[in-house]
PDB file of C-alpha atoms and ligand atoms in Angstrom:
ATOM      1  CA  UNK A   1       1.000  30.437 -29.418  1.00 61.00           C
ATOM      2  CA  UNK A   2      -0.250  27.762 -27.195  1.00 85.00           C
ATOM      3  CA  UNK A   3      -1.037  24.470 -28.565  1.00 93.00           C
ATOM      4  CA  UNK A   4      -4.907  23.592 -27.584  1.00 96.00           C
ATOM      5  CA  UNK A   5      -5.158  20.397 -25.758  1.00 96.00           C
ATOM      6  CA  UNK A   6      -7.582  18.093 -27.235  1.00 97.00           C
ATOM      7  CA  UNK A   7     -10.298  16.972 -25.107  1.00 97.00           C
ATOM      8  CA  UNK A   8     -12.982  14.786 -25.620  1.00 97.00           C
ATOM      9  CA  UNK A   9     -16.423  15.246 -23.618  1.00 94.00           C
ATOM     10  CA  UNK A  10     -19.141  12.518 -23.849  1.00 90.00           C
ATOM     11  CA  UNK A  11     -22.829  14.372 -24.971  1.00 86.00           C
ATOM     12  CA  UNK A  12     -25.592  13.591 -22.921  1.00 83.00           C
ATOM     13  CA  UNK A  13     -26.088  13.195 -19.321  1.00 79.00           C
ATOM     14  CA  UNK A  14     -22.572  14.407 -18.281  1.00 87.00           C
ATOM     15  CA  UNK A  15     -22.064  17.252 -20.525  1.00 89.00           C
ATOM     16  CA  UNK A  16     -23.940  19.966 -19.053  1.00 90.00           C
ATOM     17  CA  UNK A  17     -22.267  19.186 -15.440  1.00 92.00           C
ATOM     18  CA  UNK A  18     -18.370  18.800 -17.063  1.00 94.00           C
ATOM     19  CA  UNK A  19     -19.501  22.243 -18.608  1.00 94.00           C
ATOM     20  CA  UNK A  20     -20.274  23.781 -15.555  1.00 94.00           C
ATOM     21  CA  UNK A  21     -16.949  22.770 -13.975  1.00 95.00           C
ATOM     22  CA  UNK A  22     -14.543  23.670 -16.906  1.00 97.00           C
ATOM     23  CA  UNK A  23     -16.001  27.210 -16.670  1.00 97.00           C
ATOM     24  CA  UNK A  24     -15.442  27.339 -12.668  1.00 97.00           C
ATOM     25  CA  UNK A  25     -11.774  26.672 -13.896  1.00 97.00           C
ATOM     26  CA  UNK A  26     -11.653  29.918 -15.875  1.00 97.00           C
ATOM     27  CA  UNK A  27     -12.607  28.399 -19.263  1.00 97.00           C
ATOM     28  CA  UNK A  28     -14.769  30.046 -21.789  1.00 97.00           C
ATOM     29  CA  UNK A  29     -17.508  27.456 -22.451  1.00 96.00           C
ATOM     30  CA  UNK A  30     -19.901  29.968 -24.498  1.00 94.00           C
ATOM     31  CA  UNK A  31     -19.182  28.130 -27.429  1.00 93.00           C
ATOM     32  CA  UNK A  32     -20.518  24.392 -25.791  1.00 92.00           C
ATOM     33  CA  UNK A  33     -23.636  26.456 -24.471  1.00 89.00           C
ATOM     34  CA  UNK A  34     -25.762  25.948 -28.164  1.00 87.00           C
ATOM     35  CA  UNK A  35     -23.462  24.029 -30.245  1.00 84.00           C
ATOM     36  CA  UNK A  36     -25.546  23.294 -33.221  1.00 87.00           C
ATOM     37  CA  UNK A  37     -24.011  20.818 -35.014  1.00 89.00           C
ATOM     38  CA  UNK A  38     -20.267  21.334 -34.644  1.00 90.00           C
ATOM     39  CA  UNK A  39     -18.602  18.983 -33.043  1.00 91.00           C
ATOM     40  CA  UNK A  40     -15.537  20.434 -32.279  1.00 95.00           C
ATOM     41  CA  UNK A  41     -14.874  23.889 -29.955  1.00 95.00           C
ATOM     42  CA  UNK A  42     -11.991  26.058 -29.039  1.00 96.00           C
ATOM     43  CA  UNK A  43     -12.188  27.199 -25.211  1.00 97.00           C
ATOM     44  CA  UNK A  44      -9.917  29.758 -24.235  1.00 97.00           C
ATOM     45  CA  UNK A  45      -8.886  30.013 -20.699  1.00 97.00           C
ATOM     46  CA  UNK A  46      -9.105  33.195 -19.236  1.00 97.00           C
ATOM     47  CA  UNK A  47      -5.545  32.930 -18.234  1.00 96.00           C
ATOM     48  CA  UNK A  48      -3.872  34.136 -21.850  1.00 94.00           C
ATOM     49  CA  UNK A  49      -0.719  31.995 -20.440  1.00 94.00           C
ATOM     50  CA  UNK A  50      -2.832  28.979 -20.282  1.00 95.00           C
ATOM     51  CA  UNK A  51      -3.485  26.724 -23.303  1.00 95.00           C
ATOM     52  CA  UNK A  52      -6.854  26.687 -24.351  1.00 97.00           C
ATOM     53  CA  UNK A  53      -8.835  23.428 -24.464  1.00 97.00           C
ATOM     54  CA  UNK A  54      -9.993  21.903 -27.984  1.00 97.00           C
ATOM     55  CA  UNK A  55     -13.782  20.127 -26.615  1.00 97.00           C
ATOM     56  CA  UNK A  56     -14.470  17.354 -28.945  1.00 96.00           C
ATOM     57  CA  UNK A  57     -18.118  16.448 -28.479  1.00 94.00           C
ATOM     58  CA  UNK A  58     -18.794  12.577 -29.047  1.00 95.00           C
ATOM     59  CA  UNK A  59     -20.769   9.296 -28.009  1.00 93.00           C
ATOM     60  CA  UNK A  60     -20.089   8.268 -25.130  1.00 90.00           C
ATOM     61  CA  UNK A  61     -17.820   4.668 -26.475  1.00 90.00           C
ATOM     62  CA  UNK A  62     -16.028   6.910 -28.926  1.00 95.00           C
ATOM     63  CA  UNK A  63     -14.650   9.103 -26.465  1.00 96.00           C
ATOM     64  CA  UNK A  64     -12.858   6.357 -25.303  1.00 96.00           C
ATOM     65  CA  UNK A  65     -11.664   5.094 -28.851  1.00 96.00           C
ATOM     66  CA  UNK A  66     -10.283   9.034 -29.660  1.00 97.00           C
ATOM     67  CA  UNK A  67      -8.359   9.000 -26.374  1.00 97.00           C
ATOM     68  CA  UNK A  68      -6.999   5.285 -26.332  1.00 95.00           C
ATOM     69  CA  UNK A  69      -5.880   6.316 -30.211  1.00 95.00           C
ATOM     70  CA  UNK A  70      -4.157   9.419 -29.142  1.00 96.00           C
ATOM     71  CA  UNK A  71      -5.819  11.816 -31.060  1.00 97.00           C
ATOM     72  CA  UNK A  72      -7.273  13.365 -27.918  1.00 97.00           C
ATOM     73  CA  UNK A  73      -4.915  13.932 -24.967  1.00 97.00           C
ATOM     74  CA  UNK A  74      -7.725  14.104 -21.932  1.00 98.00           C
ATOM     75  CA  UNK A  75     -11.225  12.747 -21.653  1.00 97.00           C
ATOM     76  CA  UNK A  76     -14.028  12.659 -19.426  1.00 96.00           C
ATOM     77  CA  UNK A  77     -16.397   9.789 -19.590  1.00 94.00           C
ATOM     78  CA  UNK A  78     -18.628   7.839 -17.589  1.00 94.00           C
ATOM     79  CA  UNK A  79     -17.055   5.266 -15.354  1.00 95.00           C
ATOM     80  CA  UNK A  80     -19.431   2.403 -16.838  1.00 95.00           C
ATOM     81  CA  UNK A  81     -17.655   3.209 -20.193  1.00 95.00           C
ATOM     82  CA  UNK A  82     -14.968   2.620 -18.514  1.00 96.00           C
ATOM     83  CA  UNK A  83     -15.498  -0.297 -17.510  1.00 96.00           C
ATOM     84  CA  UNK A  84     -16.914  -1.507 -20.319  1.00 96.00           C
ATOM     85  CA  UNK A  85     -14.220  -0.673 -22.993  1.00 95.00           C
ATOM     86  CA  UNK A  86     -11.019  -0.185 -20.682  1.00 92.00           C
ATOM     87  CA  UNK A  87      -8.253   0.845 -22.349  1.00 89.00           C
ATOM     88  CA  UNK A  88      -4.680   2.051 -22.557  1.00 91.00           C
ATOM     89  CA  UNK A  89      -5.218   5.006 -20.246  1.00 96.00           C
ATOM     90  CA  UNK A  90      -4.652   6.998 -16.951  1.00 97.00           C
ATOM     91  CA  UNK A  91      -7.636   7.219 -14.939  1.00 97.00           C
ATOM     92  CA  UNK A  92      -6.443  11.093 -12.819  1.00 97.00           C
ATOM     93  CA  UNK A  93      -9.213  11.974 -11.424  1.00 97.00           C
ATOM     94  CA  UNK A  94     -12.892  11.234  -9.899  1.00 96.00           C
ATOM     95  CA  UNK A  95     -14.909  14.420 -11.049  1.00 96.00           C
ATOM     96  CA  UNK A  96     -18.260  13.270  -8.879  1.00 93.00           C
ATOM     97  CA  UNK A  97     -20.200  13.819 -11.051  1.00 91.00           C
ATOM     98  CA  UNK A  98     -23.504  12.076 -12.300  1.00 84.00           C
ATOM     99  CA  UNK A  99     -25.053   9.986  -9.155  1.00 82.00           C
ATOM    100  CA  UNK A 100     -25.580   6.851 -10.893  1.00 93.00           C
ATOM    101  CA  UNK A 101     -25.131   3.573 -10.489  1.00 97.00           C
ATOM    102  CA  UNK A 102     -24.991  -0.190 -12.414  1.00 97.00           C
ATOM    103  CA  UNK A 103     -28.221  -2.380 -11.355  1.00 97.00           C
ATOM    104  CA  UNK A 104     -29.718  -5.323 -11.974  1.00 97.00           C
ATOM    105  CA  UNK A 105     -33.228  -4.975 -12.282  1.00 98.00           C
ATOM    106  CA  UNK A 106     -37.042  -6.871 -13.855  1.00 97.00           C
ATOM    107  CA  UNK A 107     -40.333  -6.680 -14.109  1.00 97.00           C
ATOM    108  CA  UNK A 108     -42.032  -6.452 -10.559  1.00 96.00           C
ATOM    109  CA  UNK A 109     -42.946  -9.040  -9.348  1.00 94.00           C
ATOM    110  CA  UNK A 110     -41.036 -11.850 -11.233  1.00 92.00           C
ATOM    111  CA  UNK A 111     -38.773 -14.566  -9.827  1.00 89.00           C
ATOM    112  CA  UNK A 112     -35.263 -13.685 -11.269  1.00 90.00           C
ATOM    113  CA  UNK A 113     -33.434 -15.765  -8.961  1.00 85.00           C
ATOM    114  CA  UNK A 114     -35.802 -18.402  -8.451  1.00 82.00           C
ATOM    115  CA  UNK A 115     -37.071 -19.062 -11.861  1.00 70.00           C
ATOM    116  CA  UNK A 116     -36.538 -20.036 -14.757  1.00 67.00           C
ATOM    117  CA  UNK A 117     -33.662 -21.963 -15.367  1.00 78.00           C
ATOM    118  CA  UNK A 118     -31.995 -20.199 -18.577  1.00 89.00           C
ATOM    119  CA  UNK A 119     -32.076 -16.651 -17.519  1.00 94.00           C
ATOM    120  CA  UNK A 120     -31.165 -14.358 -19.528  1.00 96.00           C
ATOM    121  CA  UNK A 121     -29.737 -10.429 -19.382  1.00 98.00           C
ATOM    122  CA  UNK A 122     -30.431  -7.671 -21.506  1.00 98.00           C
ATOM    123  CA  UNK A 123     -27.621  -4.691 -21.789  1.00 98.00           C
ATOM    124  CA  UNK A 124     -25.441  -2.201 -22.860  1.00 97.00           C
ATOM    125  CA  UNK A 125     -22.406  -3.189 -21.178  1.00 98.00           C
ATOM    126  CA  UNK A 126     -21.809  -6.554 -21.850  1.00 98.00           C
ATOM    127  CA  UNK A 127     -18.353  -7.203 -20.156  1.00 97.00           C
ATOM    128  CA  UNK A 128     -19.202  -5.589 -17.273  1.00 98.00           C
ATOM    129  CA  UNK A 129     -22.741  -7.788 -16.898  1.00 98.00           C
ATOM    130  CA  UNK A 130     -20.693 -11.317 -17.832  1.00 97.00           C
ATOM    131  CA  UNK A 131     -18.155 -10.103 -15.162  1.00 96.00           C
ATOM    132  CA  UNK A 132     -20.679  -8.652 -12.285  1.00 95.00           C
ATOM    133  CA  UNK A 133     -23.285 -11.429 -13.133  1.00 94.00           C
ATOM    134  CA  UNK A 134     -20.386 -14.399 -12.448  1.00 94.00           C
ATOM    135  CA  UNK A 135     -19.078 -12.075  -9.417  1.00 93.00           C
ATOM    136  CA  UNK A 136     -22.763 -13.062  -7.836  1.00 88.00           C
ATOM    137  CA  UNK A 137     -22.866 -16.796  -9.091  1.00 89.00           C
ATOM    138  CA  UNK A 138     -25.849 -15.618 -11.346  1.00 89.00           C
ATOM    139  CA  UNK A 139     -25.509 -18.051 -14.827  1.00 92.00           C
ATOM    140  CA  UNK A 140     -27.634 -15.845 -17.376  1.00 95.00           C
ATOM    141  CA  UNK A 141     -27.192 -15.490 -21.640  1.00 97.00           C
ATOM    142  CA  UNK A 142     -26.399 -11.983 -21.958  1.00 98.00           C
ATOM    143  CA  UNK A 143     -28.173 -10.455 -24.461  1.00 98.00           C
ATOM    144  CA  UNK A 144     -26.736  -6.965 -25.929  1.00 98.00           C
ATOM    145  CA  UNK A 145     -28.584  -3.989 -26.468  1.00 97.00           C
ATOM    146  CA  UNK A 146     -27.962  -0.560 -27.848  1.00 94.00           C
ATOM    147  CA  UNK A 147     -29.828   1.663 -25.802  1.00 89.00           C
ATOM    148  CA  UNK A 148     -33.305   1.595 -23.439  1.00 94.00           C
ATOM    149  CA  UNK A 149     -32.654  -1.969 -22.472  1.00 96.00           C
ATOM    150  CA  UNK A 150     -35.812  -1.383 -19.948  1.00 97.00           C
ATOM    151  CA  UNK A 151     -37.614  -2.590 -23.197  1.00 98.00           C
ATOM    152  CA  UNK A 152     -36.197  -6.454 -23.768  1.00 98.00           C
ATOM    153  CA  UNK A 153     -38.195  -7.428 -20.520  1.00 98.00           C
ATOM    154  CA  UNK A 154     -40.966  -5.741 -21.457  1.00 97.00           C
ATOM    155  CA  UNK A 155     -41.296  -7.511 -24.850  1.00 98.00           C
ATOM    156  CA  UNK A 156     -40.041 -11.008 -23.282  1.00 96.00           C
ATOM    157  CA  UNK A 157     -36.645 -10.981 -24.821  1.00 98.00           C
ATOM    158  CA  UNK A 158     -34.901 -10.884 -21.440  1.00 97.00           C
ATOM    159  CA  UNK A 159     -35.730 -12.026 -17.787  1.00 96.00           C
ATOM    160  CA  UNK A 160     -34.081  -8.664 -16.421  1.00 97.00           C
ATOM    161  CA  UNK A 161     -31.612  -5.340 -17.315  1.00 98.00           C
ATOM    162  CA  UNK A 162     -27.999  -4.829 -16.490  1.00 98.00           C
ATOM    163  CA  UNK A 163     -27.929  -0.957 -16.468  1.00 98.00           C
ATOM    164  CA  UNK A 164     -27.118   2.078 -15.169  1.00 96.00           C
ATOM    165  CA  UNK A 165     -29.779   4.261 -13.336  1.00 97.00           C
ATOM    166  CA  UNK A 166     -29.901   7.677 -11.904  1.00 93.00           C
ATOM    167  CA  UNK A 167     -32.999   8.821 -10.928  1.00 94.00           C
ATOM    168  CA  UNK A 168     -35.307   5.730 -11.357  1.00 96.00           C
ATOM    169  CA  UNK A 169     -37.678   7.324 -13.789  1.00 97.00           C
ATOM    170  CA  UNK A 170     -36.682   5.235 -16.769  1.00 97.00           C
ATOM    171  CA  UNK A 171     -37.490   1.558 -14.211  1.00 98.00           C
ATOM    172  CA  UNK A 172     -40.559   2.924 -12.466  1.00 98.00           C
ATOM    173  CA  UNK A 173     -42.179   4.228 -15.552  1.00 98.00           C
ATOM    174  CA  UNK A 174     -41.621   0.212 -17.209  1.00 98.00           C
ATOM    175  CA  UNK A 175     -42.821  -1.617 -13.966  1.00 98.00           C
ATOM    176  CA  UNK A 176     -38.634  -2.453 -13.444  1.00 98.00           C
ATOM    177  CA  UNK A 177     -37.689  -3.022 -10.159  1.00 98.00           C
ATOM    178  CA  UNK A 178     -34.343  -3.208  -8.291  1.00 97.00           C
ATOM    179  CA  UNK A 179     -32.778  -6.795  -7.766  1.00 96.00           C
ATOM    180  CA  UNK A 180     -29.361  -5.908  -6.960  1.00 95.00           C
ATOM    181  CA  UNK A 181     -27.607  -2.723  -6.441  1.00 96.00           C
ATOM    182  CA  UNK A 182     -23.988  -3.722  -7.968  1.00 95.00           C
ATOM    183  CA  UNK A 183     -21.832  -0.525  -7.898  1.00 95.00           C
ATOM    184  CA  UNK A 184     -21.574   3.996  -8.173  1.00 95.00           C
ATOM    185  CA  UNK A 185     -20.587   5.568 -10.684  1.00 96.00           C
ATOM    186  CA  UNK A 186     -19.158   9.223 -11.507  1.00 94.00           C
ATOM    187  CA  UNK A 187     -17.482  10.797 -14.486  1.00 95.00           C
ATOM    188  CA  UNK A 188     -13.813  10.248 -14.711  1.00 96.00           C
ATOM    189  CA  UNK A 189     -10.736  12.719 -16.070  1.00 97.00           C
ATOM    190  CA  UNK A 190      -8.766  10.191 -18.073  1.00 98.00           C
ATOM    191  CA  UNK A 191      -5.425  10.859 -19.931  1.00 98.00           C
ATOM    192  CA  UNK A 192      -4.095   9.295 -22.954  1.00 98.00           C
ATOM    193  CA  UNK A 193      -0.422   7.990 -21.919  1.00 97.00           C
ATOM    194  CA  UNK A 194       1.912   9.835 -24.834  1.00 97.00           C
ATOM    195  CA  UNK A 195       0.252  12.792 -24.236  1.00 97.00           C
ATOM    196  CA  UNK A 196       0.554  12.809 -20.429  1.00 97.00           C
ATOM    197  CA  UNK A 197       4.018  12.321 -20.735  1.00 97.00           C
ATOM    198  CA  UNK A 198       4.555  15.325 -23.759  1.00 96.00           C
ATOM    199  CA  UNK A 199       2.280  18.144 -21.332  1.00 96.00           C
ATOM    200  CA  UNK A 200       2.103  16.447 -18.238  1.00 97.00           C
ATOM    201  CA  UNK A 201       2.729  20.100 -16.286  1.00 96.00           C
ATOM    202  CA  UNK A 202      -0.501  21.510 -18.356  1.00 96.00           C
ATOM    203  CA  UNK A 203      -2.569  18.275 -17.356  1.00 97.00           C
ATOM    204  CA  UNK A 204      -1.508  18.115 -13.602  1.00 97.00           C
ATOM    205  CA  UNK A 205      -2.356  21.968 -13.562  1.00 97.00           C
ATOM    206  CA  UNK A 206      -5.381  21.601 -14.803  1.00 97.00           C
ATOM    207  CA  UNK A 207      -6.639  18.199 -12.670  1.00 97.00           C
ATOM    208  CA  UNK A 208      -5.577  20.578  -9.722  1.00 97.00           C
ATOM    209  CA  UNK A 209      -7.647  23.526 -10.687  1.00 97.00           C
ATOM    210  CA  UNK A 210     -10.352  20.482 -11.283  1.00 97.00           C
ATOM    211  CA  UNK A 211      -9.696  19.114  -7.574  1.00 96.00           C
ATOM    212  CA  UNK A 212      -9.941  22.560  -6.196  1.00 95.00           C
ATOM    213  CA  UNK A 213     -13.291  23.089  -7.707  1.00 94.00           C
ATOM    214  CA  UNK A 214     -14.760  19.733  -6.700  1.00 91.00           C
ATOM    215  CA  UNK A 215     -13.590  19.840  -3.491  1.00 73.00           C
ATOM    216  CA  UNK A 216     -15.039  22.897  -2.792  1.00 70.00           C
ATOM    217  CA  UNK A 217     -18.192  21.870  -3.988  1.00 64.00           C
ATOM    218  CA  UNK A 218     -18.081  18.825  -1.578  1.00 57.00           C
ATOM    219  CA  UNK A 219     -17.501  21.254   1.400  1.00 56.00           C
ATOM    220  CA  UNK A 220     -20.187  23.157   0.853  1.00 51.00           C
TER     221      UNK A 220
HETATM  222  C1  PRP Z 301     -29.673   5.549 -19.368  1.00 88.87           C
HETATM  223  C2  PRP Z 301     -29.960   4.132 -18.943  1.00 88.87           C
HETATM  224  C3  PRP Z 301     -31.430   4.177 -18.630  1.00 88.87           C
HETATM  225  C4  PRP Z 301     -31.633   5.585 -18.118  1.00 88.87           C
HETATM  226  C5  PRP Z 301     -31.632   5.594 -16.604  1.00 88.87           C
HETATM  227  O1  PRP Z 301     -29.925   5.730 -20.712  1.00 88.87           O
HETATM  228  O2  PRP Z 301     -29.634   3.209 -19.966  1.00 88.87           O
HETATM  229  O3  PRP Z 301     -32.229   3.934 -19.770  1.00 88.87           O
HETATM  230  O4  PRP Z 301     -30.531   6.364 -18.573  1.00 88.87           O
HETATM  231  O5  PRP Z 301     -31.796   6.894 -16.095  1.00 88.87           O
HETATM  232  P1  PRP Z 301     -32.869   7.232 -14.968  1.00 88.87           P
HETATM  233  O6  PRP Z 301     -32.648   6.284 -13.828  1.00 88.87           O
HETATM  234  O7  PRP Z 301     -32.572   8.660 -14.574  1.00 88.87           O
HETATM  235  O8  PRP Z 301     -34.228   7.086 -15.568  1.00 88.87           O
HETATM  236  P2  PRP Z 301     -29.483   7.097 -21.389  1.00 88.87           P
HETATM  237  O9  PRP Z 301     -30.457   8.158 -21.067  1.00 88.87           O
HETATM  238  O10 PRP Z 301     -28.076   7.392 -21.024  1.00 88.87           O
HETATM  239  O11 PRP Z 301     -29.625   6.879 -22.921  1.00 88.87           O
HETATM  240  P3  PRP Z 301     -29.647   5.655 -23.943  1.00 88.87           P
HETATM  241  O12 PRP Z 301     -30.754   4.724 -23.537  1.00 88.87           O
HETATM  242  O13 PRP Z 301     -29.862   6.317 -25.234  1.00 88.87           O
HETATM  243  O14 PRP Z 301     -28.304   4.989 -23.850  1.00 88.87           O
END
């Protein structure tokens, strides 16, 4: 029997979309359409020859920990995780998907650059804010958040956000505005090392059927 390869799949904003592409593949994804609370899935491939995938559904930052550990063999995850966490990984392939990017944005209206003299940032991604912020000569006290980091401005802990956006609902809605556009973003196929190495035909087969897919949806 063919050994399922393990793969981890961030829940949330990229989930549906990765979903969507594994089953233009020729995976069964019925099982990832109403999960309930199971967090792990067997998808066959239609192929009987092929091994089937084994979806692990986690956060975002864990999906990262499970692959760097080795107890998944492929991942896909946000390139702002990414970037935050890094990692002992291969990075095989850009899936474009997700159209989002990493910002720096405040309150409309306010004088980021030319205010106050101890400025400080509000995010999820530290690293990548201490790293982008001294990139642009910006000095700021980075100040870490969980999750909706709109909020910090908003109640006066920070002077402005280090996030990613996609649509711009989440800024608008909060009076945010747009100081800097720093970089896109897209979901990433990444491979944990020792496992590319034990089924690296299965893997390249399957990040060809992936490129095949995408680029097809690119010509269209
Ligand atoms: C992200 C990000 C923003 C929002 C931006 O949070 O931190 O809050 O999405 O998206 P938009 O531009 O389409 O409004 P996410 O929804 O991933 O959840 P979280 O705050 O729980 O981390």
């Amino acid at each position: 029997m063919n050994t399922p390869i393990r793969f981890a799949l961030a829940k949330g904003r990229l989930e549906k979309q990765c979903r969507a592409l594994l089953t233009r593949i020729g995976y069964n994804c019925a099982a990832l359409e109403d999960p309930g609370r199971r967090l792990l899935h067997t998808l066959p491939h239609r192929d009987p020859g092929r091994a089937p995938l084994e979806a692990v559904l986690a956060k975002a930052p864990d999906v990262i920990t499970y692959l760097s550990r080795g107890v998944c063999g492929i991942a896909v995850a946000g390139k702002d995780t990414i970037m935050e966490q890094g990692g002992p990984f291969y990075e095989l392939l850009d899936l474009k998907l997700g159209q989002f990017r990493f910002a720096l944005a405040a309150p409309a209206g306010s004088d980021f650059f030319e205010g106050a003299e101890h400025r400080r940032v509000a995010t999820k991604y530290p690293c990548v804010a201490r790293r982008a912020l001294a990139a642009q000569g910006i000095d700021a006290e980075i100040i870490r958040i969980e999750g909706s980091c709109e909020l910090a401005p908003l109640l006066g802990l920070s002077d402005a956000i280090l996030d990613i956006v996609e649509t711009g609902d989440t800024l608008r809605e909060n009076g945010l505005v747009i100081l800097k556009d720093l970089m896109p973003l897209s979901a990433r196929l990444i491979v944990n090392v020792a496992a590319y190495k034990l089924r690296r035909k299965e893997i390249d087969l399957l990040v060809e059927d992936l490129k095949g897919v995408i680029d097809n949806a690119n010509d269209r």
